[in-house]
XYZ file of N, CA and C in Angstrom:
354
model
N 15.467 27.236 40.375
C 15.181 28.623 40.722
C 14.122 28.651 41.828
N 14.308 29.516 42.766
C 13.395 29.638 43.898
C 12.166 30.424 43.472
N 10.990 29.917 43.831
C 9.739 30.620 43.543
C 9.402 31.523 44.723
N 8.973 32.736 44.423
C 8.644 33.697 45.466
C 7.185 34.088 45.351
N 6.509 34.086 46.462
C 5.136 34.562 46.508
C 5.172 36.085 46.522
N 4.564 36.678 45.526
C 4.557 38.138 45.433
C 3.914 38.761 46.670
N 2.812 38.204 47.115
C 2.121 38.765 48.285
C 2.988 38.649 49.543
N 3.663 37.521 49.706
C 4.516 37.334 50.886
C 5.701 38.304 50.854
N 6.311 38.476 49.685
C 7.414 39.434 49.574
C 6.927 40.858 49.822
N 5.751 41.176 49.311
C 5.181 42.513 49.541
C 4.998 42.766 51.033
N 4.456 41.773 51.743
C 4.248 41.937 53.188
C 5.581 42.085 53.921
N 6.589 41.310 53.499
C 7.896 41.385 54.151
C 8.518 42.757 53.942
N 8.551 43.217 52.685
C 9.172 44.519 52.417
C 8.361 45.662 53.016
N 7.046 45.521 53.065
C 6.214 46.530 53.710
C 6.558 46.619 55.196
N 6.702 45.465 55.826
C 7.042 45.445 57.254
C 8.424 46.042 57.498
N 9.374 45.745 56.610
C 10.740 46.239 56.785
C 10.901 47.711 56.443
N 9.906 48.293 55.792
C 9.997 49.689 55.361
C 9.985 50.674 56.529
N 9.509 50.248 57.673
C 9.383 51.147 58.818
C 10.552 50.958 59.793
N 11.220 52.043 60.191
C 12.374 51.910 61.099
C 12.012 51.351 62.479
N 10.828 51.640 62.965
C 10.417 51.082 64.265
C 10.324 49.568 64.173
N 9.729 49.071 63.103
C 9.615 47.617 62.945
C 10.984 46.966 62.766
N 11.890 47.636 62.076
C 13.248 47.084 61.939
C 13.939 47.026 63.303
N 13.737 48.053 64.138
C 14.329 48.034 65.483
C 13.730 46.910 66.329
N 12.428 46.698 66.194
C 11.775 45.607 66.932
C 12.388 44.275 66.523
N 12.565 44.069 65.216
C 13.177 42.821 64.742
C 14.603 42.684 65.271
N 15.323 43.786 65.340
C 16.684 43.764 65.864
C 16.697 43.328 67.329
N 15.747 43.834 68.106
C 15.637 43.423 69.518
C 15.305 41.933 69.616
N 14.410 41.475 68.768
C 14.005 40.069 68.821
C 15.102 39.131 68.320
N 16.015 39.643 67.512
C 17.133 38.818 67.045
C 18.036 38.416 68.215
N 17.964 39.165 69.305
C 18.758 38.852 70.499
C 18.057 37.853 71.413
N 16.778 37.579 71.131
C 16.044 36.619 71.953
C 14.593 37.016 72.114
N 13.789 36.076 72.566
C 12.361 36.305 72.771
C 12.150 37.420 73.797
N 11.087 38.205 73.580
C 10.779 39.292 74.503
C 9.273 39.463 74.618
N 8.862 40.056 75.722
C 7.445 40.369 75.916
C 7.113 41.661 75.180
N 5.831 41.870 74.952
C 5.383 43.082 74.258
C 5.777 44.324 75.048
N 5.565 44.308 76.347
C 5.880 45.501 77.149
C 7.375 45.795 77.140
N 8.196 44.766 77.158
C 9.646 44.981 77.113
C 10.067 45.533 75.748
N 9.448 45.052 74.675
C 9.748 45.565 73.340
C 9.319 47.027 73.199
N 8.225 47.385 73.858
C 7.678 48.740 73.730
C 8.514 49.778 74.481
N 9.218 49.371 75.527
C 9.943 50.309 76.389
C 10.866 51.286 75.647
N 11.738 50.822 74.737
C 12.676 51.772 74.127
C 12.061 52.719 73.096
N 10.796 52.531 72.770
C 10.159 53.356 71.743
C 9.300 54.442 72.386
N 9.412 55.641 71.837
C 8.656 56.775 72.367
C 7.257 56.770 71.764
N 6.483 55.724 72.092
C 5.112 55.632 71.601
C 4.286 54.800 72.564
N 2.994 54.893 72.391
C 2.085 54.172 73.281
C 2.132 52.669 72.991
N 1.670 51.903 73.962
C 1.595 50.447 73.786
C 0.671 50.073 72.616
N -0.488 50.743 72.433
C -1.320 50.430 71.265
C -0.601 50.703 69.931
N 0.221 51.746 69.882
C 0.971 52.042 68.659
C 1.993 50.940 68.381
N 2.676 50.489 69.408
C 3.633 49.385 69.242
C 2.892 48.124 68.806
N 1.720 47.900 69.378
C 0.921 46.722 69.003
C 0.555 46.732 67.524
N 0.293 47.914 66.963
C 0.006 48.003 65.528
C 1.216 47.560 64.709
N 2.392 47.984 65.123
C 3.612 47.555 64.433
C 3.791 46.041 64.542
N 3.497 45.509 65.715
C 3.637 44.069 65.915
C 2.670 43.289 65.030
N 1.466 43.815 64.831
C 0.501 43.136 63.953
C 0.999 43.092 62.508
N 1.633 44.178 62.061
C 2.200 44.189 60.701
C 3.295 43.127 60.590
N 4.146 43.047 61.609
C 5.216 42.045 61.602
C 4.660 40.623 61.654
N 3.590 40.435 62.430
C 2.954 39.110 62.489
C 2.337 38.731 61.148
N 1.647 39.678 60.534
C 1.007 39.419 59.235
C 2.045 39.048 58.176
N 3.228 39.644 58.279
C 4.312 39.330 57.341
C 5.003 38.013 57.699
N 4.644 37.437 58.826
C 5.259 36.179 59.246
C 6.644 36.358 59.841
N 7.000 37.580 60.201
C 8.336 37.867 60.716
C 8.462 37.631 62.215
N 7.340 37.619 62.905
C 7.368 37.307 64.339
C 6.233 36.330 64.655
N 6.411 35.643 65.781
C 5.375 34.738 66.284
C 5.095 35.113 67.728
N 3.821 35.086 68.069
C 3.377 35.476 69.407
C 2.867 34.227 70.136
N 3.307 34.111 71.384
C 2.787 33.057 72.262
C 2.263 33.725 73.527
N 1.173 33.185 74.030
C 0.598 33.742 75.261
C 0.855 32.802 76.420
N 1.313 33.389 77.496
C 1.498 32.681 78.762
C 0.684 33.451 79.793
N -0.585 33.088 79.931
C -1.479 33.853 80.789
C -1.730 35.206 80.153
N -1.367 36.260 80.857
C -1.571 37.622 80.332
C -0.353 38.155 79.584
N 0.739 37.410 79.621
C 1.980 37.861 78.984
C 2.059 37.340 77.553
N 2.322 38.249 76.627
C 2.514 37.883 75.223
C 4.025 37.876 74.956
N 4.535 36.708 74.612
C 5.956 36.538 74.325
C 6.137 36.476 72.808
N 7.090 37.240 72.278
C 7.313 37.301 70.838
C 8.686 36.763 70.488
N 8.755 36.100 69.336
C 10.056 35.678 68.844
C 10.152 35.906 67.338
N 11.375 36.037 66.886
C 11.674 36.322 65.492
C 11.492 35.061 64.648
N 10.867 35.216 63.516
C 10.754 34.149 62.512
C 11.557 34.616 61.304
N 12.708 34.030 61.075
C 13.642 34.552 60.077
C 13.382 34.075 58.652
N 12.545 33.089 58.439
C 12.342 32.536 57.095
C 11.908 33.590 56.070
N 10.945 34.478 56.374
C 10.597 35.502 55.382
C 11.768 36.430 55.051
N 12.628 36.704 56.020
C 13.818 37.522 55.758
C 14.766 36.795 54.816
N 14.887 35.499 55.002
C 15.744 34.690 54.137
C 15.221 34.723 52.700
N 13.921 34.558 52.524
C 13.339 34.598 51.168
C 13.533 35.966 50.529
N 13.372 37.030 51.299
C 13.576 38.385 50.765
C 15.042 38.584 50.379
N 15.958 38.099 51.194
C 17.386 38.224 50.889
C 17.739 37.439 49.626
N 17.155 36.264 49.452
C 17.398 35.475 48.236
C 16.881 36.210 47.007
N 15.731 36.852 47.137
C 15.153 37.602 46.018
C 16.064 38.778 45.652
N 16.540 39.503 46.649
C 17.434 40.636 46.406
C 18.753 40.139 45.804
N 19.253 39.024 46.290
C 20.513 38.461 45.801
C 20.447 38.143 44.309
N 19.304 37.656 43.862
C 19.136 37.352 42.434
C 19.359 38.616 41.606
N 18.841 39.720 42.040
C 18.990 40.975 41.302
C 20.373 41.593 41.483
N 20.995 41.357 42.625
C 22.373 41.824 42.815
C 23.281 41.152 41.805
N 23.126 39.851 41.611
C 23.937 39.119 40.628
C 23.684 39.661 39.228
N 22.442 39.957 38.908
C 22.113 40.517 37.599
C 22.850 41.834 37.377
N 22.756 42.741 38.378
C 23.379 44.045 38.212
C 24.890 43.957 38.194
N 25.466 43.085 38.994
C 26.921 42.920 38.951
C 27.363 42.435 37.585
N 26.626 41.484 37.005
C 26.946 40.991 35.665
C 26.833 42.095 34.633
N 25.788 42.904 34.741
C 25.605 44.017 33.808
C 26.730 45.033 33.940
N 27.114 45.341 35.158
C 28.195 46.307 35.377
C 29.534 45.752 34.909
N 29.748 44.440 35.084
C 30.983 43.823 34.595
C 31.051 43.908 33.074
N 29.935 43.652 32.401
C 29.903 43.749 30.936
C 30.134 45.191 30.484
N 29.550 46.147 31.191
C 29.757 47.554 30.860
C 31.224 47.946 31.040
N 31.834 47.503 32.130
C 33.244 47.810 32.376
C 34.124 47.219 31.283
N 33.831 45.980 30.875
C 34.606 45.349 29.802
C 34.443 46.122 28.502
N 33.231 46.550 28.207
C 32.977 47.313 26.984
C 33.726 48.643 27.011
N 33.662 49.350 28.134
C 34.348 50.639 28.256
C 35.862 50.469 28.158
N 36.361 49.412 28.752
C 37.795 49.138 28.679
C 38.212 48.886 27.231
N 37.420 48.135 26.506
C 37.711 47.820 25.101
C 37.646 49.087 24.244
N 36.617 49.902 24.440
C 36.481 51.102 23.613
C 37.555 52.134 23.949
N 38.012 52.162 25.181
C 39.076 53.099 25.554
C 40.422 52.654 25.001
N 40.638 51.359 24.813
C 41.888 50.840 24.251
C 41.936 51.049 22.747
N 40.828 50.860 22.067
C 40.796 50.929 20.605
C 41.198 52.291 20.055
N 40.724 53.431 20.576
C 41.169 54.717 20.037
C 42.670 54.952 20.196
N 43.263 54.459 21.255
C 44.701 54.620 21.467
C 45.473 53.863 20.389
N 45.010 52.689 20.021
C 45.667 51.901 18.973
C 45.548 52.598 17.642
N 44.380 53.155 17.342
C 44.151 53.839 16.072
C 45.041 55.088 15.961
N 45.269 55.767 17.059
C 46.086 56.958 17.047
C 47.550 56.652 16.776
N 48.029 55.469 17.146
C 49.415 55.066 16.933
C 49.644 54.534 15.539
N 48.621 54.160 14.807
C 48.773 53.569 13.481
C 49.028 54.572 12.423
């Protein structure tokens, strides 16, 4: 069983909770980009975008490299993978529970029909 750091998962889900940060990650999934290029499609100031980038960095979802005055960012997918594995564990649980419920309902719906014919 995979062990999950509660704090790391909290930071990942906190970062993913904001649509601007999800869009930034989507842009970075296409390749490395500079901060100014990432900020262009968003209707907000560069300092506001920088705040979003700090949240993503703290969650370990992006990495920043400096080349002189240019800050280049790239996506770090490992925290997303851990979050997906955590969600997958619960998806399997709920699917199993729903399968058992469906089997139970199917059985109880068949039994009254048999009793009525007897």
